[in-house]
């Protein structure tokens, strides 16, 4: 038989394991003298259930292991049944307040620690069912799975502890689950008070309210931000509302409120920027261009120097801003002569923006006119990259032994396979 290729050895091994089971249940301490035929008729599950009923948990667990039963239907079920009966027996034997919870916790944990795949959270749930919350809290502290731990804490009603554990786990999805649970099961005043103590929970809650605001009323979101004195998010809220608002009067109102929030936040830079925008906004309304940003407006009127100068004064724009936006506007409109005349003046932004604008709006031939005006290593590299000449840019960086710039060029050249390979060779030979 040992040398036969056609014999199923697995079947033989299975038969030996079943005989071992029968030998064990025949022993005096169990006293179940069943035959092999009876065992086949009875089935594994019924035998294990019978062993559980008579309290032979150790043998039931061993049989599950011998017969290689599924863990959830085998050892896990046996152990959790032992936990349930142990807890119920302790709970019914005396006054719960007199129970030694520490000893019971140690006893259960010691048993389950031998089987790491069995969750202590399940044991804690059995303690909750037996109305022993103190024991459940002791058991759940030993649980290593954050999500199971948080789930049991929520069942116990330990909201603050659940929030703290979820935040410590650094898992937004878990925190999201906790916040959702609180929103369903508690009064708004209660859960907002708890959430406010955890910054991550507060942020996620505000995001949830923001999402709901997009589908309905935004008053709740604003009320929450005002309650928390979150001036930064209030500013963002009003700016978002401004962007989506069509009515000119309402747009100005949102802008005014954004300015107030920025002032309360103490951010002078944002406040000044909003002041400039507010000064520019009435003119936008008169022109019927409320939806255009300052940048878009300058680009739109780039061919009209007087208008651009007016916008610069109203919005307090810098020379660099005006030049960059005017360059793009002229290239976009195809005003190439006007763009070339502009390049004859001293540019505060250099000449690479001229090249980039020409390339962006498919004026490659025009871009060559401005390349001759480019000077300096960094400017030349940027110009070559803008024109798509990655190899020339890489050679300059290679000659300068500038590893960082060479690496950046290599990353940008992936769209051109031939250039990518050549630049890659330079990187390897550096």
CSV table of C-alpha atoms in Angstrom, one decimal:
chain,number,residue,atom,x,y,z
A,1,UNK,CA,0.0,0.0,0.0
A,2,UNK,CA,2.9,2.4,0.8
A,3,UNK,CA,4.3,1.9,-2.7
A,4,UNK,CA,1.0,2.2,-4.5
A,5,UNK,CA,0.5,5.3,-6.7
A,6,UNK,CA,-3.2,4.9,-6.9
A,7,UNK,CA,-4.1,4.8,-3.2
A,8,UNK,CA,-5.5,7.9,-1.6
A,9,UNK,CA,-3.3,8.5,1.5
A,10,UNK,CA,-5.4,11.5,2.6
A,11,UNK,CA,-8.4,9.2,3.1
A,12,UNK,CA,-6.3,6.9,5.2
A,13,UNK,CA,-5.0,9.8,7.3
A,14,UNK,CA,-8.5,11.0,7.8
A,15,UNK,CA,-9.6,7.6,9.0
A,16,UNK,CA,-6.8,7.5,11.5
A,17,UNK,CA,-7.8,11.0,12.8
A,18,UNK,CA,-11.4,9.8,13.2
A,19,UNK,CA,-10.2,6.7,15.1
A,20,UNK,CA,-8.3,9.0,17.4
A,21,UNK,CA,-11.5,11.0,18.1
A,22,UNK,CA,-13.3,7.8,18.9
A,23,UNK,CA,-10.6,6.7,21.3
A,24,UNK,CA,-10.7,10.0,23.1
A,25,UNK,CA,-14.5,10.0,23.6
A,26,UNK,CA,-14.4,6.4,24.8
A,27,UNK,CA,-12.2,7.3,27.7
A,28,UNK,CA,-13.7,7.1,31.1
A,29,UNK,CA,-13.7,10.9,31.8
A,30,UNK,CA,-15.9,11.4,28.7
A,31,UNK,CA,-17.8,8.1,28.6
A,32,UNK,CA,-19.3,8.2,25.1
A,33,UNK,CA,-18.7,4.6,23.7
A,34,UNK,CA,-20.0,5.2,20.2
A,35,UNK,CA,-19.0,3.1,17.2
A,36,UNK,CA,-17.5,4.3,14.0
A,37,UNK,CA,-20.8,3.8,12.2
A,38,UNK,CA,-22.6,5.8,14.9
A,39,UNK,CA,-20.0,8.6,14.6
A,40,UNK,CA,-20.5,8.7,10.8
A,41,UNK,CA,-24.3,8.9,11.4
A,42,UNK,CA,-24.0,11.5,14.1
A,43,UNK,CA,-21.6,13.8,12.3
A,44,UNK,CA,-18.7,15.9,13.6
A,45,UNK,CA,-20.8,19.0,14.5
A,46,UNK,CA,-23.2,17.0,16.7
A,47,UNK,CA,-20.4,15.3,18.5
A,48,UNK,CA,-18.7,18.6,19.2
A,49,UNK,CA,-22.0,20.1,20.4
A,50,UNK,CA,-22.4,17.2,22.7
A,51,UNK,CA,-18.9,17.7,24.2
A,52,UNK,CA,-19.7,21.4,24.7
A,53,UNK,CA,-22.9,20.5,26.5
A,54,UNK,CA,-21.1,18.4,29.0
A,55,UNK,CA,-18.4,21.0,29.4
A,56,UNK,CA,-15.6,19.1,27.7
A,57,UNK,CA,-14.3,22.2,26.0
A,58,UNK,CA,-10.7,21.1,25.8
A,59,UNK,CA,-11.4,17.9,24.0
A,60,UNK,CA,-13.9,19.6,21.7
A,61,UNK,CA,-11.2,22.1,20.7
A,62,UNK,CA,-8.7,19.3,20.2
A,63,UNK,CA,-11.1,17.4,18.0
A,64,UNK,CA,-11.7,20.5,15.9
A,65,UNK,CA,-8.0,20.7,15.4
A,66,UNK,CA,-7.5,17.0,14.6
A,67,UNK,CA,-10.4,17.0,12.1
A,68,UNK,CA,-9.1,20.3,10.6
A,69,UNK,CA,-12.5,22.0,10.9
A,70,UNK,CA,-13.0,25.6,9.8
A,71,UNK,CA,-11.8,27.9,12.6
A,72,UNK,CA,-15.0,29.9,12.8
A,73,UNK,CA,-17.1,26.8,13.0
A,74,UNK,CA,-14.6,24.8,15.1
A,75,UNK,CA,-12.2,26.1,17.7
A,76,UNK,CA,-13.6,29.7,17.7
A,77,UNK,CA,-17.1,28.5,18.4
A,78,UNK,CA,-15.9,26.1,21.2
A,79,UNK,CA,-13.8,28.8,22.9
A,80,UNK,CA,-16.5,31.5,22.7
A,81,UNK,CA,-19.0,29.1,24.1
A,82,UNK,CA,-16.7,28.4,26.9
A,83,UNK,CA,-16.4,32.2,27.4
A,84,UNK,CA,-20.1,32.6,27.4
A,85,UNK,CA,-20.7,29.9,29.9
A,86,UNK,CA,-17.9,31.1,32.2
A,87,UNK,CA,-19.2,34.6,32.2
A,88,UNK,CA,-22.8,33.5,32.7
A,89,UNK,CA,-21.9,31.2,35.5
A,90,UNK,CA,-19.9,33.9,37.3
A,91,UNK,CA,-22.8,36.4,36.7
A,92,UNK,CA,-25.4,34.1,38.1
A,93,UNK,CA,-23.4,32.7,41.0
A,94,UNK,CA,-23.3,35.9,43.1
A,95,UNK,CA,-23.9,39.7,43.1
A,96,UNK,CA,-22.2,41.1,40.0
A,97,UNK,CA,-20.8,43.9,42.2
A,98,UNK,CA,-19.0,41.3,44.3
A,99,UNK,CA,-17.4,39.6,41.4
A,100,UNK,CA,-13.6,39.7,41.0
A,101,UNK,CA,-13.6,41.1,37.5
A,102,UNK,CA,-9.8,41.3,37.4
A,103,UNK,CA,-9.5,37.6,38.1
A,104,UNK,CA,-12.2,36.7,35.6
A,105,UNK,CA,-10.6,38.9,33.0
A,106,UNK,CA,-7.2,37.2,33.6
A,107,UNK,CA,-8.8,33.7,33.3
A,108,UNK,CA,-10.5,34.4,30.0
A,109,UNK,CA,-7.5,36.3,28.5
A,110,UNK,CA,-5.1,33.6,29.5
A,111,UNK,CA,-7.2,31.0,27.7
A,112,UNK,CA,-7.8,33.0,24.6
A,113,UNK,CA,-4.2,34.2,24.3
A,114,UNK,CA,-3.3,30.6,23.3
A,115,UNK,CA,-5.5,31.1,20.3
A,116,UNK,CA,-4.5,34.5,18.7
A,117,UNK,CA,-7.1,34.2,15.9
A,118,UNK,CA,-9.9,34.3,18.5
A,119,UNK,CA,-11.0,37.8,19.1
A,120,UNK,CA,-11.1,39.2,22.6
A,121,UNK,CA,-13.7,41.6,21.3
A,122,UNK,CA,-16.1,38.7,20.9
A,123,UNK,CA,-15.5,37.8,24.5
A,124,UNK,CA,-16.2,41.4,25.5
A,125,UNK,CA,-19.5,41.2,23.6
A,126,UNK,CA,-20.4,38.1,25.6
A,127,UNK,CA,-19.7,40.1,28.8
A,128,UNK,CA,-22.0,42.9,27.5
A,129,UNK,CA,-24.8,40.3,26.9
A,130,UNK,CA,-24.3,39.1,30.4
A,131,UNK,CA,-24.7,42.7,31.7
A,132,UNK,CA,-21.1,42.8,32.9
A,133,UNK,CA,-19.8,46.1,31.3
A,134,UNK,CA,-16.9,46.3,33.7
A,135,UNK,CA,-15.6,43.0,32.5
A,136,UNK,CA,-16.2,43.9,28.9
A,137,UNK,CA,-14.1,47.1,29.4
A,138,UNK,CA,-11.2,45.0,30.9
A,139,UNK,CA,-11.3,42.5,28.0
A,140,UNK,CA,-11.6,45.1,25.2
A,141,UNK,CA,-8.4,46.8,26.5
A,142,UNK,CA,-6.5,43.7,25.4
A,143,UNK,CA,-8.0,43.7,21.9
A,144,UNK,CA,-5.4,44.6,19.2
A,145,UNK,CA,-7.8,45.2,16.4
A,146,UNK,CA,-8.7,48.9,16.5
A,147,UNK,CA,-12.0,48.6,14.6
A,148,UNK,CA,-13.3,45.8,16.9
A,149,UNK,CA,-12.1,47.7,19.9
A,150,UNK,CA,-14.0,50.8,18.8
A,151,UNK,CA,-17.1,48.8,17.9
A,152,UNK,CA,-17.3,47.3,21.4
A,153,UNK,CA,-16.7,50.7,23.1
A,154,UNK,CA,-19.6,52.1,21.2
A,155,UNK,CA,-21.8,49.2,22.3
A,156,UNK,CA,-20.7,50.0,25.9
A,157,UNK,CA,-21.6,53.7,25.3
A,158,UNK,CA,-18.0,54.8,26.0
A,159,UNK,CA,-18.2,57.5,23.3
A,160,UNK,CA,-15.2,59.6,24.4
A,161,UNK,CA,-13.0,56.5,24.7
A,162,UNK,CA,-14.2,55.3,21.3
A,163,UNK,CA,-13.3,58.6,19.7
A,164,UNK,CA,-9.9,58.7,21.4
A,165,UNK,CA,-9.1,55.2,20.3
A,166,UNK,CA,-10.2,55.9,16.7
A,167,UNK,CA,-8.1,59.1,16.7
A,168,UNK,CA,-5.0,57.2,18.1
A,169,UNK,CA,-5.4,54.6,15.3
A,170,UNK,CA,-4.9,57.3,12.7
A,171,UNK,CA,-7.6,55.8,10.5
A,172,UNK,CA,-10.1,58.3,9.1
A,173,UNK,CA,-12.4,55.6,8.0
A,174,UNK,CA,-12.7,54.3,11.5
A,175,UNK,CA,-13.3,57.8,12.9
A,176,UNK,CA,-15.9,58.4,10.2
A,177,UNK,CA,-17.7,55.2,11.4
A,178,UNK,CA,-17.7,56.5,15.0
A,179,UNK,CA,-19.0,59.9,14.1
A,180,UNK,CA,-21.7,58.4,12.0
A,181,UNK,CA,-22.7,56.2,14.9
A,182,UNK,CA,-22.9,59.2,17.2
A,183,UNK,CA,-25.0,61.2,14.8
A,184,UNK,CA,-27.5,58.3,14.6
A,185,UNK,CA,-27.7,57.4,18.2
A,186,UNK,CA,-27.3,60.6,20.2
A,187,UNK,CA,-28.7,64.1,20.5
A,188,UNK,CA,-26.9,66.7,18.5
A,189,UNK,CA,-25.7,68.7,21.5
A,190,UNK,CA,-24.3,65.6,23.1
A,191,UNK,CA,-22.3,64.3,20.2
A,192,UNK,CA,-21.0,67.7,19.2
A,193,UNK,CA,-19.7,68.2,22.7
A,194,UNK,CA,-17.9,64.9,22.5
A,195,UNK,CA,-16.6,65.4,19.0
A,196,UNK,CA,-15.2,68.9,19.7
A,197,UNK,CA,-12.6,67.4,22.1
A,198,UNK,CA,-11.0,65.4,19.2
A,199,UNK,CA,-9.6,67.6,16.4
A,200,UNK,CA,-9.7,64.8,13.8
A,201,UNK,CA,-13.3,64.0,14.7
A,202,UNK,CA,-14.2,67.6,14.5
A,203,UNK,CA,-12.7,67.9,11.0
A,204,UNK,CA,-14.4,64.8,9.7
A,205,UNK,CA,-17.7,65.9,11.3
A,206,UNK,CA,-17.4,69.3,9.5
A,207,UNK,CA,-16.7,67.5,6.3
A,208,UNK,CA,-19.8,65.4,6.7
A,209,UNK,CA,-21.9,68.5,7.4
A,210,UNK,CA,-20.4,70.1,4.4
A,211,UNK,CA,-21.4,67.2,2.2
A,212,UNK,CA,-24.9,67.3,3.6
A,213,UNK,CA,-25.0,71.1,3.1
A,214,UNK,CA,-24.2,70.6,-0.6
A,215,UNK,CA,-27.4,68.5,-0.8
A,216,UNK,CA,-29.5,70.7,1.4
A,217,UNK,CA,-29.3,73.6,3.7
A,218,UNK,CA,-25.9,75.0,4.6
A,219,UNK,CA,-27.1,76.7,7.8
A,220,UNK,CA,-26.1,73.8,10.0
A,221,UNK,CA,-22.5,73.8,8.7
A,222,UNK,CA,-22.1,77.6,9.3
A,223,UNK,CA,-23.7,77.3,12.7
A,224,UNK,CA,-21.2,74.6,13.6
A,225,UNK,CA,-18.2,76.6,12.5
A,226,UNK,CA,-19.4,79.7,14.3
A,227,UNK,CA,-20.0,77.6,17.5
A,228,UNK,CA,-16.4,76.3,17.3
A,229,UNK,CA,-15.1,79.8,16.5
A,230,UNK,CA,-13.3,78.2,13.5
A,231,UNK,CA,-12.7,81.4,11.5
A,232,UNK,CA,-10.4,79.8,9.0
A,233,UNK,CA,-13.2,77.4,7.9
A,234,UNK,CA,-15.7,80.1,8.1
A,235,UNK,CA,-13.7,82.1,5.6
A,236,UNK,CA,-13.4,79.1,3.3
A,237,UNK,CA,-17.2,78.5,3.7
A,238,UNK,CA,-18.1,82.0,2.6
A,239,UNK,CA,-15.6,81.8,-0.3
A,240,UNK,CA,-17.1,78.5,-1.5
A,241,UNK,CA,-20.6,80.0,-1.3
A,242,UNK,CA,-19.3,83.1,-3.2
A,243,UNK,CA,-18.0,80.9,-6.0
A,244,UNK,CA,-21.4,79.1,-6.4
A,245,UNK,CA,-23.6,82.2,-6.0
A,246,UNK,CA,-25.0,83.8,-9.2
A,247,UNK,CA,-26.8,86.8,-7.6
A,248,UNK,CA,-24.3,89.8,-7.6
A,249,UNK,CA,-25.7,91.2,-4.3
A,250,UNK,CA,-25.3,87.9,-2.6
A,251,UNK,CA,-21.8,87.5,-3.9
A,252,UNK,CA,-20.8,90.8,-2.4
A,253,UNK,CA,-22.5,89.7,0.9
A,254,UNK,CA,-20.5,86.5,1.0
A,255,UNK,CA,-17.3,88.4,0.2
A,256,UNK,CA,-18.0,90.8,3.1
A,257,UNK,CA,-18.6,87.9,5.5
A,258,UNK,CA,-15.4,86.2,4.3
A,259,UNK,CA,-13.5,89.5,5.1
A,260,UNK,CA,-15.0,89.6,8.6
A,261,UNK,CA,-14.0,85.9,9.2
A,262,UNK,CA,-10.4,86.6,8.0
A,263,UNK,CA,-10.2,89.7,10.3
A,264,UNK,CA,-11.4,87.5,13.3
A,265,UNK,CA,-8.8,84.9,12.2
A,266,UNK,CA,-6.1,87.5,12.5
A,267,UNK,CA,-4.6,86.8,9.0
A,268,UNK,CA,-3.6,90.1,7.6
A,269,UNK,CA,-2.5,88.7,4.3
A,270,UNK,CA,-5.9,87.0,3.6
A,271,UNK,CA,-7.8,90.1,4.9
A,272,UNK,CA,-5.8,92.4,2.5
A,273,UNK,CA,-6.4,90.1,-0.4
A,274,UNK,CA,-10.1,90.0,0.3
A,275,UNK,CA,-10.2,93.8,0.6
A,276,UNK,CA,-8.6,94.0,-2.8
A,277,UNK,CA,-11.1,91.6,-4.2
A,278,UNK,CA,-13.9,93.5,-2.6
A,279,UNK,CA,-12.7,96.7,-4.2
A,280,UNK,CA,-12.6,95.0,-7.6
A,281,UNK,CA,-15.9,93.2,-7.3
A,282,UNK,CA,-18.3,96.1,-8.0
A,283,UNK,CA,-16.6,96.8,-11.3
A,284,UNK,CA,-17.0,93.1,-12.2
A,285,UNK,CA,-20.7,93.3,-11.5
A,286,UNK,CA,-21.0,96.4,-13.8
A,287,UNK,CA,-19.3,94.6,-16.6
A,288,UNK,CA,-21.5,91.5,-16.0
A,289,UNK,CA,-18.4,89.4,-15.3
A,290,UNK,CA,-19.1,88.3,-11.7
A,291,UNK,CA,-18.0,84.7,-12.4
A,292,UNK,CA,-14.5,85.8,-13.6
A,293,UNK,CA,-11.6,85.9,-11.2
A,294,UNK,CA,-9.2,88.8,-11.3
A,295,UNK,CA,-6.7,86.7,-13.2
A,296,UNK,CA,-9.3,85.7,-15.8
A,297,UNK,CA,-10.4,89.3,-16.2
A,298,UNK,CA,-6.9,90.6,-16.9
A,299,UNK,CA,-6.4,87.7,-19.4
A,300,UNK,CA,-9.7,88.6,-21.0
A,301,UNK,CA,-8.7,92.3,-21.5
A,302,UNK,CA,-4.9,91.8,-22.0
A,303,UNK,CA,-5.0,93.6,-25.3
A,304,UNK,CA,-6.3,96.8,-23.7
A,305,UNK,CA,-3.5,98.4,-21.7
A,306,UNK,CA,-5.8,101.0,-20.2
A,307,UNK,CA,-8.2,98.4,-18.9
A,308,UNK,CA,-5.3,96.3,-17.5
A,309,UNK,CA,-3.9,99.4,-15.7
A,310,UNK,CA,-7.3,100.1,-14.3
A,311,UNK,CA,-7.6,96.5,-13.0
A,312,UNK,CA,-4.1,96.7,-11.5
A,313,UNK,CA,-5.1,99.8,-9.6
A,314,UNK,CA,-8.4,98.5,-8.4
A,315,UNK,CA,-7.1,95.0,-7.3
A,316,UNK,CA,-3.7,96.3,-6.2
A,317,UNK,CA,-1.9,93.8,-8.4
A,318,UNK,CA,1.9,93.5,-8.5
A,319,UNK,CA,3.9,94.1,-11.7
A,320,UNK,CA,4.7,90.4,-11.9
A,321,UNK,CA,1.0,89.4,-11.8
A,322,UNK,CA,0.1,91.9,-14.5
A,323,UNK,CA,2.9,90.8,-16.7
A,324,UNK,CA,2.3,87.1,-16.4
A,325,UNK,CA,-1.5,87.4,-17.0
A,326,UNK,CA,-1.1,89.9,-19.8
A,327,UNK,CA,1.5,87.6,-21.6
A,328,UNK,CA,-0.9,84.7,-21.3
A,329,UNK,CA,-3.9,86.8,-22.5
A,330,UNK,CA,-2.0,88.1,-25.6
A,331,UNK,CA,-0.8,84.6,-26.5
A,332,UNK,CA,-4.3,83.2,-26.1
A,333,UNK,CA,-5.8,85.9,-28.3
A,334,UNK,CA,-3.1,85.6,-30.9
A,335,UNK,CA,-1.9,89.2,-30.5
A,336,UNK,CA,1.7,88.2,-31.4
A,337,UNK,CA,2.9,91.6,-32.5
A,338,UNK,CA,1.6,93.2,-29.3
A,339,UNK,CA,3.3,90.4,-27.3
A,340,UNK,CA,6.6,90.9,-29.2
A,341,UNK,CA,6.4,94.7,-28.5
A,342,UNK,CA,5.8,93.9,-24.8
A,343,UNK,CA,9.0,91.7,-24.8
A,344,UNK,CA,11.1,94.7,-25.9
A,345,UNK,CA,10.6,96.2,-22.5
A,346,UNK,CA,12.4,95.1,-19.4
A,347,UNK,CA,10.5,92.1,-18.1
A,348,UNK,CA,10.1,91.6,-14.4
A,349,UNK,CA,9.3,88.0,-14.9
A,350,UNK,CA,12.0,87.1,-17.5
A,351,UNK,CA,11.3,85.7,-20.9
A,352,UNK,CA,10.5,82.1,-20.1
A,353,UNK,CA,6.8,83.0,-19.5
A,354,UNK,CA,6.7,84.3,-23.1
A,355,UNK,CA,7.9,80.9,-24.3
A,356,UNK,CA,5.5,79.0,-22.1
A,357,UNK,CA,2.5,81.0,-23.3
A,358,UNK,CA,3.4,80.5,-27.0
A,359,UNK,CA,3.8,76.8,-26.5
A,360,UNK,CA,0.6,76.5,-24.5
A,361,UNK,CA,-1.4,78.2,-27.3
A,362,UNK,CA,0.3,76.4,-30.2
A,363,UNK,CA,2.6,79.2,-31.3
A,364,UNK,CA,5.8,77.2,-31.3
A,365,UNK,CA,7.5,79.2,-34.1
A,366,UNK,CA,6.8,82.4,-32.2
A,367,UNK,CA,8.4,81.0,-29.0
A,368,UNK,CA,11.8,80.9,-30.8
A,369,UNK,CA,11.9,84.7,-31.0
A,370,UNK,CA,12.0,84.9,-27.2
A,371,UNK,CA,14.6,82.2,-26.6
A,372,UNK,CA,17.4,84.5,-27.8
A,373,UNK,CA,16.5,86.9,-24.9
A,374,UNK,CA,16.9,84.2,-22.3
A,375,UNK,CA,20.1,84.3,-20.2
A,376,UNK,CA,21.4,82.5,-17.2
A,377,UNK,CA,21.6,78.8,-16.4
A,378,UNK,CA,18.3,78.4,-14.6
A,379,UNK,CA,16.4,80.4,-17.2
A,380,UNK,CA,17.9,78.5,-20.1
A,381,UNK,CA,17.1,75.2,-18.5
A,382,UNK,CA,13.5,76.3,-17.9
A,383,UNK,CA,13.3,77.6,-21.5
A,384,UNK,CA,14.5,74.3,-23.0
A,385,UNK,CA,12.0,72.4,-20.8
A,386,UNK,CA,9.2,74.7,-21.9
A,387,UNK,CA,10.0,74.0,-25.5
A,388,UNK,CA,10.3,70.3,-24.9
A,389,UNK,CA,14.0,70.1,-25.6
A,390,UNK,CA,14.7,67.9,-22.6
A,391,UNK,CA,18.0,66.6,-23.9
A,392,UNK,CA,19.5,70.1,-24.2
A,393,UNK,CA,18.3,71.0,-20.7
A,394,UNK,CA,19.8,67.8,-19.3
A,395,UNK,CA,23.1,68.4,-21.0
A,396,UNK,CA,23.3,71.8,-19.4
A,397,UNK,CA,22.5,70.3,-16.0
A,398,UNK,CA,25.0,67.5,-16.6
A,399,UNK,CA,27.8,70.0,-17.5
A,400,UNK,CA,27.0,71.9,-14.3
A,401,UNK,CA,27.1,68.7,-12.3
A,402,UNK,CA,23.6,69.7,-11.0
A,403,UNK,CA,22.2,66.3,-10.0
A,404,UNK,CA,18.9,67.6,-8.6
A,405,UNK,CA,18.0,69.6,-11.7
A,406,UNK,CA,19.0,66.7,-13.9
A,407,UNK,CA,16.7,64.4,-12.0
A,408,UNK,CA,13.8,66.8,-12.3
A,409,UNK,CA,14.4,67.0,-16.1
A,410,UNK,CA,14.5,63.2,-16.2
A,411,UNK,CA,11.1,63.0,-14.4
A,412,UNK,CA,9.5,65.6,-16.8
A,413,UNK,CA,10.8,64.0,-20.0
A,414,UNK,CA,8.7,60.8,-19.6
A,415,UNK,CA,6.2,62.0,-22.3
A,416,UNK,CA,9.0,61.9,-24.9
A,417,UNK,CA,10.3,58.3,-25.0
A,418,UNK,CA,13.5,59.1,-27.0
A,419,UNK,CA,14.4,62.0,-24.8
A,420,UNK,CA,13.6,60.0,-21.7
A,421,UNK,CA,16.1,57.3,-22.7
A,422,UNK,CA,18.8,59.9,-23.5
A,423,UNK,CA,18.3,61.8,-20.3
A,424,UNK,CA,18.2,58.5,-18.4
A,425,UNK,CA,21.7,57.7,-19.8
A,426,UNK,CA,23.0,61.0,-18.5
A,427,UNK,CA,21.5,60.3,-15.1
A,428,UNK,CA,23.1,56.9,-14.9
A,429,UNK,CA,26.5,58.2,-16.0
A,430,UNK,CA,26.5,61.1,-13.5
